[in-house]
Amino acid sequence: MLKTFVTAAALTASLLTSAAYAQAAKDTLTIDLPNDAATLDPHLQWDTDSYSVYRNIFDNLITRDTSGAIVPQIAKAWKYTSDTVIEFDIRDDVTFQDGSKLTADDVAYSINRIIDPKLKSAQLSQFDQIVKAEATSPTSVKVTTKSPYPALLAQLVKLSIVPKAYVEKVGAQEFNQKPMGSGPYKLVQWQKGVQTELQANDHYWRVKPAIQHVIFRAVPDVSTRIADLRTGKADLIRELPADQAISLKSETGVQILSVPTERVGYMYINAEAGATKDVRVRQAIAYAIDTPGLIEALLQGYGAPVNVLGAQPVFGYTDKVVGYKYDPDKAKDLIKEAGAEGAKIEFLTSPAYDRALVEAIQQMLNDVGLNTEIVSLDQATFLKRRQGDAANAGSVALGRWSCACQDADGIIFPLFRTGSSWAKYSNPEFDKLVDSARSTLDKDRRLADYEKAYEILRTDVPGIGLYQAYSVYGASSHLKWQPTANEAMFVTDMSWQQ
């Protein structure tokens, strides 16, 4: 197991000068995450703790720069040859970590793999407008969509390129256990539920990583993550509650890093099973939640209110659809009308979500006559239940959704479109609108479709938009890093400073 070159005895406060720390820690970066990665196969889960790790192992077809613009990565250029066909020029100087050459065949394979229903990718709904990808030469790939798809490039920003020969040789299960890509870091060891260790890829084609070793540790308890940061056991911690961030600001040796994101904090409500199958109960839940109060008391400046499931950077987001105002009396009336007094509400959660926020919402729901039970799960189990059948998906759950595409197609389509693994809701009129919005390049038509779709969601309440989320990290003052709105934890963007 990789370790820093400092013994526990030597790493005491009296000896821990700024210069000594930077010198001692520069080879190893330790990051505390709320959860272990659910998968290291980049074509399966799409949750923050997983992609925080695996994005460092793989390269993507295209990416975003720090300003949010879509820029080349494995694809060095692209052009549309028709409304439904786009051609990518692929770099010819990239190798995978085993030394094999990355070619257009690997790119086409990666696209076709993630759209294959047999893979059962949680990301499928974000790529299912693609019909096929074809390698037309060693450095050219042609991608065909079902119809004009305006969000295609925004979605392909997330597509990691996997090595076709290696995946086919070892199979999907072993590939998940021992992933291999062309990225700046390669896997050393994955101790499930404990930590993942990465080591710099010295032959990486883009830049030489400034940090040689990275350890991502699963630390579900936020107080433990904070203690690790204070003592130097961790150099960076994710998912820092607002009140803790404020209290840490004045501490020596610690810095708070935050950025507003396209991620939206929301509440999922199961429209297909249990007490919440009744729309009156779902509407009551919406009226029962004091969103402005929650933002003021618990987010303390690290969030902004929204009326719908979206945020300002997202195309299709609208402020024309009115949100639910806090009205506990109206909530009580609706629950009584539905005959749901004392109805059991199973509130699924995991360490990825602020416990204080979960408990505050639980109290609000109980105050209007429901019997809300918090069920805390590890993140992998939480995701499995949320993406499973409606009967086992809980009544409600908090979520912090980002498609990293800045388009409503990547938010309300996967969350609520009939047939999506995330959706526990079905409305043919809603489906028609979001299908229409993702199949035209006419921006005005798309905006009109999304406004109508958001109105339907307001009436049916399969979910409630709560706030635009900020990413909040605690970091050693010796770590130089600027987080971005797309929440990419690329270690190549990090370095040590005095």
Tab-separated table of C-alpha atoms in Angstrom:
chain	number	residue	atom	x	y	z
A	1	MET	CA	0.000	0.000	0.000
A	2	LEU	CA	1.282	3.442	-0.888
A	3	LYS	CA	2.086	5.681	2.063
A	4	THR	CA	3.423	9.164	2.563
A	5	PHE	CA	7.056	9.369	3.662
A	6	VAL	CA	6.194	10.642	7.141
A	7	THR	CA	5.603	8.480	10.185
A	8	ALA	CA	2.687	9.164	12.507
A	9	ALA	CA	5.110	10.149	15.279
A	10	ALA	CA	6.867	12.670	13.068
A	11	LEU	CA	3.642	14.198	11.836
A	12	THR	CA	2.959	16.238	14.944
A	13	ALA	CA	1.748	19.794	15.163
A	14	SER	CA	5.036	21.027	16.600
A	15	LEU	CA	7.023	19.765	13.612
A	16	LEU	CA	4.462	20.493	10.932
A	17	THR	CA	5.781	23.716	9.433
A	18	SER	CA	4.367	24.858	6.100
A	19	ALA	CA	7.521	24.104	4.177
A	20	ALA	CA	8.011	20.723	5.844
A	21	TYR	CA	4.440	19.706	5.094
A	22	ALA	CA	4.641	20.663	1.445
A	23	GLN	CA	7.908	18.754	1.072
A	24	ALA	CA	6.669	15.664	2.928
A	25	ALA	CA	3.242	15.437	1.328
A	26	LYS	CA	4.020	16.371	-2.257
A	27	ASP	CA	4.196	12.761	-3.483
A	28	THR	CA	0.869	11.638	-2.008
A	29	LEU	CA	-2.503	13.346	-2.041
A	30	THR	CA	-5.199	11.912	0.249
A	31	ILE	CA	-8.824	12.721	-0.524
A	32	ASP	CA	-11.721	11.849	1.781
A	33	LEU	CA	-14.973	11.118	-0.065
A	34	PRO	CA	-18.336	10.498	1.636
A	35	ASN	CA	-18.573	7.091	-0.057
A	36	ASP	CA	-16.494	4.506	-1.799
A	37	ALA	CA	-16.769	4.470	-5.571
A	38	ALA	CA	-19.795	2.409	-6.571
A	39	THR	CA	-17.965	1.405	-9.749
A	40	LEU	CA	-14.704	2.072	-11.553
A	41	ASP	CA	-16.218	1.196	-14.929
A	42	PRO	CA	-16.943	4.667	-16.355
A	43	HIS	CA	-19.876	3.391	-18.416
A	44	LEU	CA	-21.930	2.218	-15.441
A	45	GLN	CA	-22.803	4.481	-12.513
A	46	TRP	CA	-22.832	8.265	-12.707
A	47	ASP	CA	-22.413	9.388	-9.105
A	48	THR	CA	-19.935	11.931	-7.803
A	49	ASP	CA	-17.843	9.604	-5.647
A	50	SER	CA	-17.404	7.155	-8.524
A	51	TYR	CA	-16.489	9.646	-11.217
A	52	SER	CA	-14.248	11.594	-8.853
A	53	VAL	CA	-12.032	8.510	-9.002
A	54	TYR	CA	-12.485	7.005	-12.455
A	55	ARG	CA	-12.245	10.264	-14.392
A	56	ASN	CA	-8.564	10.276	-13.421
A	57	ILE	CA	-8.037	6.841	-14.968
A	58	PHE	CA	-9.665	7.590	-18.320
A	59	ASP	CA	-9.703	10.279	-20.975
A	60	ASN	CA	-12.983	11.549	-22.393
A	61	LEU	CA	-13.877	12.006	-26.026
A	62	ILE	CA	-14.247	15.776	-25.474
A	63	THR	CA	-14.202	17.844	-22.299
A	64	ARG	CA	-14.867	21.300	-20.861
A	65	ASP	CA	-12.269	23.899	-20.023
A	66	THR	CA	-12.353	25.961	-16.824
A	67	SER	CA	-14.754	28.451	-18.438
A	68	GLY	CA	-17.232	25.655	-19.243
A	69	ALA	CA	-16.612	25.658	-23.012
A	70	ILE	CA	-16.549	22.295	-24.815
A	71	VAL	CA	-13.000	21.614	-26.039
A	72	PRO	CA	-11.047	18.716	-27.618
A	73	GLN	CA	-9.554	15.811	-25.711
A	74	ILE	CA	-9.327	12.443	-27.492
A	75	ALA	CA	-11.255	14.003	-30.358
A	76	LYS	CA	-9.184	16.889	-31.684
A	77	ALA	CA	-11.916	18.231	-34.003
A	78	TRP	CA	-15.466	17.491	-35.159
A	79	LYS	CA	-18.029	18.567	-37.721
A	80	TYR	CA	-21.656	17.877	-38.568
A	81	THR	CA	-22.175	16.422	-42.029
A	82	SER	CA	-25.963	16.429	-41.556
A	83	ASP	CA	-28.459	17.113	-38.762
A	84	THR	CA	-28.044	13.520	-37.563
A	85	VAL	CA	-24.408	12.707	-38.379
A	86	ILE	CA	-21.272	14.084	-36.755
A	87	GLU	CA	-17.704	13.069	-37.562
A	88	PHE	CA	-14.842	13.177	-35.052
A	89	ASP	CA	-11.128	13.376	-35.839
A	90	ILE	CA	-9.292	11.228	-33.278
A	91	ARG	CA	-5.780	11.872	-31.980
A	92	ASP	CA	-3.138	9.421	-33.185
A	93	ASP	CA	-0.605	9.989	-30.375
A	94	VAL	CA	-2.453	8.476	-27.406
A	95	THR	CA	-1.722	5.135	-25.775
A	96	PHE	CA	-3.486	3.210	-23.066
A	97	GLN	CA	-1.689	2.464	-19.823
A	98	ASP	CA	-0.583	-0.968	-21.120
A	99	GLY	CA	1.190	0.705	-24.042
A	100	SER	CA	-1.390	-0.216	-26.694
A	101	LYS	CA	-2.458	2.497	-29.114
A	102	LEU	CA	-5.829	4.227	-28.727
A	103	THR	CA	-7.625	4.307	-32.088
A	104	ALA	CA	-10.986	5.170	-33.575
A	105	ASP	CA	-12.056	1.558	-32.954
A	106	ASP	CA	-11.799	2.174	-29.197
A	107	VAL	CA	-13.852	5.352	-29.487
A	108	ALA	CA	-16.590	3.688	-31.549
A	109	TYR	CA	-16.582	0.709	-29.181
A	110	SER	CA	-16.936	2.985	-26.137
A	111	ILE	CA	-19.971	4.737	-27.623
A	112	ASN	CA	-21.632	1.526	-28.780
A	113	ARG	CA	-20.949	-0.103	-25.410
A	114	ILE	CA	-22.662	2.584	-23.336
A	115	ILE	CA	-25.775	2.601	-25.565
A	116	ASP	CA	-26.092	-1.190	-25.478
A	117	PRO	CA	-29.156	-1.945	-23.282
A	118	LYS	CA	-27.474	-5.184	-22.163
A	119	LEU	CA	-24.884	-3.164	-20.230
A	120	LYS	CA	-27.706	-1.627	-18.155
A	121	SER	CA	-25.825	1.608	-17.728
A	122	ALA	CA	-27.314	4.184	-15.375
A	123	GLN	CA	-26.189	6.694	-18.011
A	124	LEU	CA	-28.145	5.108	-20.873
A	125	SER	CA	-30.880	7.756	-21.040
A	126	GLN	CA	-28.217	10.415	-21.598
A	127	PHE	CA	-26.840	8.652	-24.678
A	128	ASP	CA	-29.808	6.741	-26.106
A	129	GLN	CA	-30.393	9.219	-28.944
A	130	ILE	CA	-27.271	7.760	-30.519
A	131	VAL	CA	-28.025	5.001	-33.035
A	132	LYS	CA	-24.457	3.858	-33.653
A	133	ALA	CA	-20.815	4.855	-33.885
A	134	GLU	CA	-18.535	3.670	-36.694
A	135	ALA	CA	-14.769	3.871	-37.091
A	136	THR	CA	-14.374	5.011	-40.695
A	137	SER	CA	-10.560	5.097	-40.444
A	138	PRO	CA	-7.964	4.660	-37.650
A	139	THR	CA	-8.480	8.333	-36.778
A	140	SER	CA	-12.122	8.990	-37.743
A	141	VAL	CA	-15.403	8.139	-36.069
A	142	LYS	CA	-18.901	8.774	-37.427
A	143	VAL	CA	-21.752	9.072	-34.914
A	144	THR	CA	-25.366	8.830	-36.058
A	145	THR	CA	-28.347	9.948	-33.948
A	146	LYS	CA	-32.027	9.008	-34.230
A	147	SER	CA	-32.972	12.598	-34.964
A	148	PRO	CA	-31.323	16.012	-34.634
A	149	TYR	CA	-30.020	15.951	-31.037
A	150	PRO	CA	-29.030	19.379	-29.714
A	151	ALA	CA	-27.468	18.063	-26.499
A	152	LEU	CA	-25.173	15.535	-28.191
A	153	LEU	CA	-21.845	17.286	-27.628
A	154	ALA	CA	-22.843	18.271	-24.099
A	155	GLN	CA	-23.534	14.624	-23.311
A	156	LEU	CA	-20.388	13.337	-25.021
A	157	VAL	CA	-18.332	15.503	-22.657
A	158	LYS	CA	-18.883	12.659	-20.161
A	159	LEU	CA	-17.952	9.766	-22.436
A	160	SER	CA	-14.798	8.012	-21.233
A	161	ILE	CA	-12.833	6.017	-23.798
A	162	VAL	CA	-12.165	2.413	-22.788
A	163	PRO	CA	-9.768	-0.033	-24.504
A	164	LYS	CA	-11.798	-2.399	-26.672
A	165	ALA	CA	-9.259	-5.255	-26.709
A	166	TYR	CA	-8.750	-5.192	-22.939
A	167	VAL	CA	-12.459	-5.049	-22.059
A	168	GLU	CA	-13.279	-7.873	-24.445
A	169	LYS	CA	-10.363	-9.939	-23.103
A	170	VAL	CA	-11.092	-9.637	-19.370
A	171	GLY	CA	-14.867	-9.141	-19.444
A	172	ALA	CA	-17.042	-6.505	-17.803
A	173	GLN	CA	-16.697	-7.786	-14.242
A	174	GLU	CA	-12.897	-7.834	-14.189
A	175	PHE	CA	-12.744	-4.547	-16.058
A	176	ASN	CA	-14.727	-2.951	-13.238
A	177	GLN	CA	-12.317	-4.434	-10.694
A	178	LYS	CA	-9.163	-3.605	-12.666
A	179	PRO	CA	-9.941	-0.683	-14.978
A	180	MET	CA	-7.343	0.495	-17.464
A	181	GLY	CA	-7.566	3.632	-19.563
A	182	SER	CA	-5.404	6.275	-21.181
A	183	GLY	CA	-5.759	8.825	-18.379
A	184	PRO	CA	-3.158	10.523	-16.180
A	185	TYR	CA	-3.443	7.999	-13.332
A	186	LYS	CA	-3.544	4.221	-13.239
A	187	LEU	CA	-5.091	1.962	-10.632
A	188	VAL	CA	-2.830	0.508	-7.954
A	189	GLN	CA	-5.435	-1.034	-5.684
A	190	TRP	CA	-9.148	-0.812	-4.960
A	191	GLN	CA	-10.079	-1.957	-1.458
A	192	LYS	CA	-13.853	-1.917	-1.691
A	193	GLY	CA	-15.480	0.107	1.035
A	194	VAL	CA	-12.104	1.420	2.199
A	195	GLN	CA	-10.012	3.239	-0.396
A	196	THR	CA	-8.751	3.426	-3.957
A	197	GLU	CA	-5.097	4.097	-4.751
A	198	LEU	CA	-3.871	5.601	-7.992
A	199	GLN	CA	-0.378	6.260	-9.320
A	200	ALA	CA	0.679	8.766	-11.959
A	201	ASN	CA	0.924	7.515	-15.520
A	202	ASP	CA	4.427	8.643	-16.471
A	203	HIS	CA	3.626	8.199	-20.162
A	204	TYR	CA	0.493	10.327	-20.152
A	205	TRP	CA	0.192	12.210	-23.427
A	206	ARG	CA	-1.034	15.586	-22.144
A	207	VAL	CA	0.806	16.737	-19.012
A	208	LYS	CA	3.081	15.211	-16.405
A	209	PRO	CA	1.037	14.948	-13.183
A	210	ALA	CA	2.490	17.097	-10.398
A	211	ILE	CA	1.270	14.625	-7.759
A	212	GLN	CA	2.545	11.056	-8.041
A	213	HIS	CA	0.199	9.142	-5.753
A	214	VAL	CA	-3.484	9.659	-4.905
A	215	ILE	CA	-5.544	7.892	-2.260
A	216	PHE	CA	-9.331	8.266	-2.331
A	217	ARG	CA	-10.701	7.117	1.022
A	218	ALA	CA	-14.328	6.296	1.841
A	219	VAL	CA	-15.179	8.272	4.998
A	220	PRO	CA	-18.975	8.407	5.447
A	221	ASP	CA	-18.954	10.398	8.691
A	222	VAL	CA	-18.545	14.118	8.036
A	223	SER	CA	-17.045	14.790	11.482
A	224	THR	CA	-14.359	12.200	10.734
A	225	ARG	CA	-13.610	13.822	7.375
A	226	ILE	CA	-13.217	17.189	9.103
A	227	ALA	CA	-10.972	15.678	11.787
A	228	ASP	CA	-8.850	14.101	9.051
A	229	LEU	CA	-8.448	17.498	7.410
A	230	ARG	CA	-7.538	19.210	10.665
A	231	THR	CA	-4.878	16.645	11.547
A	232	GLY	CA	-3.409	16.383	8.046
A	233	LYS	CA	-4.632	12.827	7.542
A	234	ALA	CA	-6.567	14.127	4.527
A	235	ASP	CA	-5.538	16.901	2.154
A	236	LEU	CA	-8.944	17.395	0.545
A	237	ILE	CA	-12.442	16.482	1.695
A	238	ARG	CA	-15.651	16.536	-0.329
A	239	GLU	CA	-19.212	17.320	0.733
A	240	LEU	CA	-18.600	19.787	3.536
A	241	PRO	CA	-21.818	21.057	5.206
A	242	ALA	CA	-22.257	24.830	5.107
A	243	ASP	CA	-22.142	25.354	8.878
A	244	GLN	CA	-18.918	23.353	9.140
A	245	ALA	CA	-17.415	25.258	6.207
A	246	ILE	CA	-18.098	28.556	7.947
A	247	SER	CA	-16.577	27.368	11.229
A	248	LEU	CA	-13.458	26.083	9.427
A	249	LYS	CA	-12.789	29.304	7.526
A	250	SER	CA	-10.836	30.859	10.349
A	251	GLU	CA	-8.655	27.827	11.093
A	252	THR	CA	-4.943	27.905	10.293
A	253	GLY	CA	-3.764	25.454	7.666
A	254	VAL	CA	-7.233	24.968	6.172
A	255	GLN	CA	-8.952	26.602	3.221
A	256	ILE	CA	-12.560	26.381	2.038
A	257	LEU	CA	-13.049	25.994	-1.704
A	258	SER	CA	-16.529	26.460	-3.159
A	259	VAL	CA	-18.199	27.138	-6.500
A	260	PRO	CA	-21.825	27.409	-7.694
A	261	THR	CA	-22.666	24.504	-9.974
A	262	GLU	CA	-25.274	23.356	-12.453
A	263	ARG	CA	-26.240	20.719	-9.892
A	264	VAL	CA	-29.717	21.015	-8.421
A	265	GLY	CA	-30.697	19.855	-4.963
A	266	TYR	CA	-34.078	18.185	-5.232
A	267	MET	CA	-36.479	15.803	-3.563
A	268	TYR	CA	-37.568	12.706	-5.456
A	269	ILE	CA	-41.106	11.520	-4.671
A	270	ASN	CA	-42.241	8.033	-5.688
A	271	ALA	CA	-45.372	8.403	-7.842
A	272	GLU	CA	-45.849	4.672	-8.403
A	273	ALA	CA	-45.843	2.993	-4.989
A	274	GLY	CA	-46.950	3.512	-1.392
A	275	ALA	CA	-48.725	6.525	0.075
A	276	THR	CA	-46.983	8.873	-2.348
A	277	LYS	CA	-48.761	7.204	-5.269
A	278	ASP	CA	-51.592	9.643	-4.429
A	279	VAL	CA	-50.846	13.013	-6.068
A	280	ARG	CA	-52.452	14.793	-3.098
A	281	VAL	CA	-49.804	13.340	-0.791
A	282	ARG	CA	-47.056	14.398	-3.202
A	283	GLN	CA	-48.480	17.914	-3.355
A	284	ALA	CA	-48.731	17.953	0.435
A	285	ILE	CA	-45.031	17.099	0.680
A	286	ALA	CA	-44.256	20.019	-1.632
A	287	TYR	CA	-46.272	22.410	0.526
A	288	ALA	CA	-44.728	21.010	3.729
A	289	ILE	CA	-41.123	21.891	2.894
A	290	ASP	CA	-39.906	25.338	3.902
A	291	THR	CA	-37.271	25.628	1.187
A	292	PRO	CA	-36.226	29.250	1.894
A	293	GLY	CA	-35.868	28.372	5.574
A	294	LEU	CA	-33.727	25.348	4.812
A	295	ILE	CA	-31.457	27.347	2.507
A	296	GLU	CA	-31.015	30.138	5.032
A	297	ALA	CA	-30.520	27.951	8.093
A	298	LEU	CA	-28.555	25.036	6.695
A	299	LEU	CA	-26.895	26.114	3.445
A	300	GLN	CA	-25.863	29.532	4.778
A	301	GLY	CA	-24.928	31.085	1.472
A	302	TYR	CA	-23.830	27.873	-0.270
A	303	GLY	CA	-27.022	27.500	-2.312
A	304	ALA	CA	-29.665	29.490	-4.185
A	305	PRO	CA	-33.433	28.772	-4.394
A	306	VAL	CA	-34.993	27.351	-7.579
A	307	ASN	CA	-38.632	26.839	-8.559
A	308	VAL	CA	-38.085	23.797	-10.774
A	309	LEU	CA	-35.565	21.001	-11.188
A	310	GLY	CA	-32.825	22.983	-12.843
A	311	ALA	CA	-30.447	25.853	-12.277
A	312	GLN	CA	-29.516	29.034	-14.102
A	313	PRO	CA	-26.630	27.602	-16.214
A	314	VAL	CA	-28.960	24.924	-17.653
A	315	PHE	CA	-30.544	25.395	-21.072
A	316	GLY	CA	-34.294	24.964	-20.658
A	317	TYR	CA	-34.367	26.145	-17.055
A	318	THR	CA	-37.278	28.537	-16.511
A	319	ASP	CA	-38.349	30.900	-13.768
A	320	LYS	CA	-41.818	31.234	-15.341
A	321	VAL	CA	-43.123	28.110	-13.599
A	322	VAL	CA	-44.119	28.995	-10.043
A	323	GLY	CA	-42.818	26.771	-7.263
A	324	TYR	CA	-44.731	25.545	-4.219
A	325	LYS	CA	-44.866	28.017	-1.346
A	326	TYR	CA	-44.462	26.790	2.212
A	327	ASP	CA	-48.014	26.154	3.463
A	328	PRO	CA	-48.210	23.492	6.192
A	329	ASP	CA	-51.950	24.035	6.679
A	330	LYS	CA	-52.588	23.284	3.002
A	331	ALA	CA	-50.365	20.222	3.351
A	332	LYS	CA	-52.398	18.959	6.321
A	333	ASP	CA	-55.649	19.465	4.418
A	334	LEU	CA	-54.394	17.491	1.424
A	335	ILE	CA	-53.153	14.641	3.614
A	336	LYS	CA	-56.502	14.489	5.394
A	337	GLU	CA	-58.332	14.591	2.063
A	338	ALA	CA	-56.214	11.669	0.839
A	339	GLY	CA	-56.862	9.706	4.049
A	340	ALA	CA	-53.104	9.552	4.590
A	341	GLU	CA	-52.738	10.750	8.184
A	342	GLY	CA	-49.921	8.752	9.755
A	343	ALA	CA	-48.959	7.195	6.427
A	344	LYS	CA	-45.475	5.692	6.425
A	345	ILE	CA	-42.963	7.630	4.320
A	346	GLU	CA	-39.643	5.855	3.769
A	347	PHE	CA	-36.939	8.504	3.360
A	348	LEU	CA	-33.882	6.943	1.693
A	349	THR	CA	-30.534	8.635	2.199
A	350	SER	CA	-26.779	8.032	2.295
A	351	PRO	CA	-23.674	9.801	3.656
A	352	ALA	CA	-23.559	11.765	0.389
A	353	TYR	CA	-26.378	13.954	1.683
A	354	ASP	CA	-26.370	16.444	4.541
A	355	ARG	CA	-27.858	14.632	7.534
A	356	ALA	CA	-29.083	17.888	9.078
A	357	LEU	CA	-31.007	18.673	5.883
A	358	VAL	CA	-32.525	15.183	5.802
A	359	GLU	CA	-33.619	15.408	9.438
A	360	ALA	CA	-35.066	18.896	8.976
A	361	ILE	CA	-37.220	17.707	6.072
A	362	GLN	CA	-38.242	14.616	8.047
A	363	GLN	CA	-39.515	16.879	10.816
A	364	MET	CA	-41.414	19.072	8.348
A	365	LEU	CA	-43.170	16.042	6.868
A	366	ASN	CA	-44.029	14.652	10.291
A	367	ASP	CA	-45.376	18.044	11.368
A	368	VAL	CA	-48.073	17.867	8.682
A	369	GLY	CA	-49.228	14.378	9.673
A	370	LEU	CA	-46.975	11.884	7.929
A	371	ASN	CA	-44.859	9.190	9.599
A	372	THR	CA	-41.440	9.649	8.028
A	373	GLU	CA	-38.693	7.104	8.638
A	374	ILE	CA	-35.105	7.798	7.588
A	375	VAL	CA	-33.359	4.785	6.031
A	376	SER	CA	-29.609	5.404	5.762
A	377	LEU	CA	-27.701	3.290	3.240
A	378	ASP	CA	-24.228	3.206	1.757
A	379	GLN	CA	-24.137	5.022	-1.579
A	380	ALA	CA	-23.956	1.921	-3.766
A	381	THR	CA	-27.041	0.421	-2.102
A	382	PHE	CA	-28.830	3.769	-2.175
A	383	LEU	CA	-28.258	4.046	-5.937
A	384	LYS	CA	-29.319	0.458	-6.514
A	385	ARG	CA	-32.623	1.018	-4.725
A	386	ARG	CA	-33.287	4.391	-6.351
A	387	GLN	CA	-32.692	2.879	-9.790
A	388	GLY	CA	-34.602	-0.321	-9.037
A	389	ASP	CA	-38.296	-1.142	-9.056
A	390	ALA	CA	-40.720	1.380	-7.593
A	391	ALA	CA	-41.785	-0.891	-4.731
A	392	ASN	CA	-38.241	-0.885	-3.347
A	393	ALA	CA	-37.242	2.685	-4.233
A	394	GLY	CA	-38.479	4.389	-1.076
A	395	SER	CA	-41.142	7.082	-0.790
A	396	VAL	CA	-38.812	10.073	-0.951
A	397	ALA	CA	-35.122	10.809	-1.187
A	398	LEU	CA	-32.885	13.807	-1.514
A	399	GLY	CA	-30.783	14.116	-4.633
A	400	ARG	CA	-28.168	16.509	-5.991
A	401	TRP	CA	-28.419	15.986	-9.738
A	402	SER	CA	-25.998	17.089	-12.386
A	403	CYS	CA	-25.742	15.855	-15.941
A	404	ALA	CA	-22.540	17.851	-16.524
A	405	CYS	CA	-24.211	18.857	-19.796
A	406	GLN	CA	-25.917	22.135	-18.833
A	407	ASP	CA	-29.096	21.088	-20.635
A	408	ALA	CA	-32.547	20.148	-19.305
A	409	ASP	CA	-32.357	17.052	-21.486
A	410	GLY	CA	-29.812	15.678	-19.034
A	411	ILE	CA	-31.963	16.462	-15.996
A	412	ILE	CA	-35.697	16.002	-16.370
A	413	PHE	CA	-35.429	13.401	-19.147
A	414	PRO	CA	-33.478	10.802	-17.113
A	415	LEU	CA	-35.251	11.641	-13.857
A	416	PHE	CA	-38.856	11.466	-15.114
A	417	ARG	CA	-39.132	10.043	-18.634
A	418	THR	CA	-41.111	6.783	-18.684
A	419	GLY	CA	-38.725	3.842	-18.763
A	420	SER	CA	-35.729	5.576	-17.199
A	421	SER	CA	-34.156	3.647	-14.340
A	422	TRP	CA	-34.438	6.789	-12.201
A	423	ALA	CA	-38.110	7.493	-12.963
A	424	LYS	CA	-40.847	6.253	-10.653
A	425	TYR	CA	-43.402	8.211	-12.645
A	426	SER	CA	-45.027	8.107	-16.068
A	427	ASN	CA	-46.988	10.730	-17.995
A	428	PRO	CA	-47.368	10.364	-21.799
A	429	GLU	CA	-47.796	14.126	-22.308
A	430	PHE	CA	-44.581	14.841	-20.423
A	431	ASP	CA	-42.805	12.133	-22.432
A	432	LYS	CA	-44.017	13.696	-25.699
A	433	LEU	CA	-42.657	17.112	-24.728
A	434	VAL	CA	-39.191	15.990	-23.607
A	435	ASP	CA	-38.909	13.696	-26.633
A	436	SER	CA	-39.741	16.658	-28.852
A	437	ALA	CA	-37.251	18.943	-27.100
A	438	ARG	CA	-34.382	16.512	-27.616
A	439	SER	CA	-35.107	15.945	-31.317
A	440	THR	CA	-34.928	19.450	-32.759
A	441	LEU	CA	-32.191	22.030	-33.185
A	442	ASP	CA	-34.771	24.863	-32.912
A	443	LYS	CA	-33.892	26.539	-29.595
A	444	ASP	CA	-37.184	28.439	-29.266
A	445	ARG	CA	-39.200	25.257	-29.756
A	446	ARG	CA	-37.072	23.463	-27.199
A	447	LEU	CA	-37.589	26.223	-24.622
A	448	ALA	CA	-41.365	26.134	-25.179
A	449	ASP	CA	-41.420	22.344	-24.790
A	450	TYR	CA	-39.433	22.473	-21.564
A	451	GLU	CA	-41.650	25.161	-20.049
A	452	LYS	CA	-44.724	22.972	-20.663
A	453	ALA	CA	-42.884	19.918	-19.319
A	454	TYR	CA	-41.965	21.784	-16.135
A	455	GLU	CA	-45.637	22.788	-15.690
A	456	ILE	CA	-46.624	19.112	-15.825
A	457	LEU	CA	-43.982	18.230	-13.245
A	458	ARG	CA	-45.323	20.982	-10.982
A	459	THR	CA	-48.827	19.500	-11.154
A	460	ASP	CA	-47.820	15.832	-10.831
A	461	VAL	CA	-44.981	16.393	-8.322
A	462	PRO	CA	-42.743	13.350	-8.919
A	463	GLY	CA	-39.994	15.606	-7.629
A	464	ILE	CA	-39.366	19.079	-6.232
A	465	GLY	CA	-36.527	21.434	-7.112
A	466	LEU	CA	-35.054	22.854	-3.908
A	467	TYR	CA	-31.838	24.752	-4.601
A	468	GLN	CA	-28.927	25.333	-6.928
A	469	ALA	CA	-26.124	23.494	-5.192
A	470	TYR	CA	-22.662	24.785	-4.439
A	471	SER	CA	-19.764	22.388	-4.277
A	472	VAL	CA	-17.993	22.922	-0.962
A	473	TYR	CA	-14.608	21.367	-0.215
A	474	GLY	CA	-12.252	21.581	2.720
A	475	ALA	CA	-8.594	21.549	1.751
A	476	SER	CA	-5.146	21.901	3.188
A	477	SER	CA	-3.798	25.401	2.670
A	478	HIS	CA	-0.868	23.719	0.892
A	479	LEU	CA	-3.099	22.392	-1.895
A	480	LYS	CA	-3.417	24.553	-4.978
A	481	TRP	CA	-6.678	23.864	-6.816
A	482	GLN	CA	-9.639	25.778	-8.199
A	483	PRO	CA	-12.865	23.711	-8.348
A	484	THR	CA	-15.128	24.171	-11.359
A	485	ALA	CA	-18.888	24.317	-11.913
A	486	ASN	CA	-18.921	20.825	-13.469
A	487	GLU	CA	-17.453	19.327	-10.261
A	488	ALA	CA	-14.600	17.586	-12.049
A	489	MET	CA	-12.006	16.428	-9.530
A	490	PHE	CA	-9.108	16.166	-11.968
A	491	VAL	CA	-5.941	15.624	-9.952
A	492	THR	CA	-3.834	16.930	-12.847
A	493	ASP	CA	-5.293	20.370	-12.016
A	494	MET	CA	-3.897	20.116	-8.469
A	495	SER	CA	-0.435	20.830	-7.082
A	496	TRP	CA	1.303	21.688	-3.825
A	497	GLN	CA	2.120	25.197	-2.725
A	498	GLN	CA	4.090	26.586	0.234
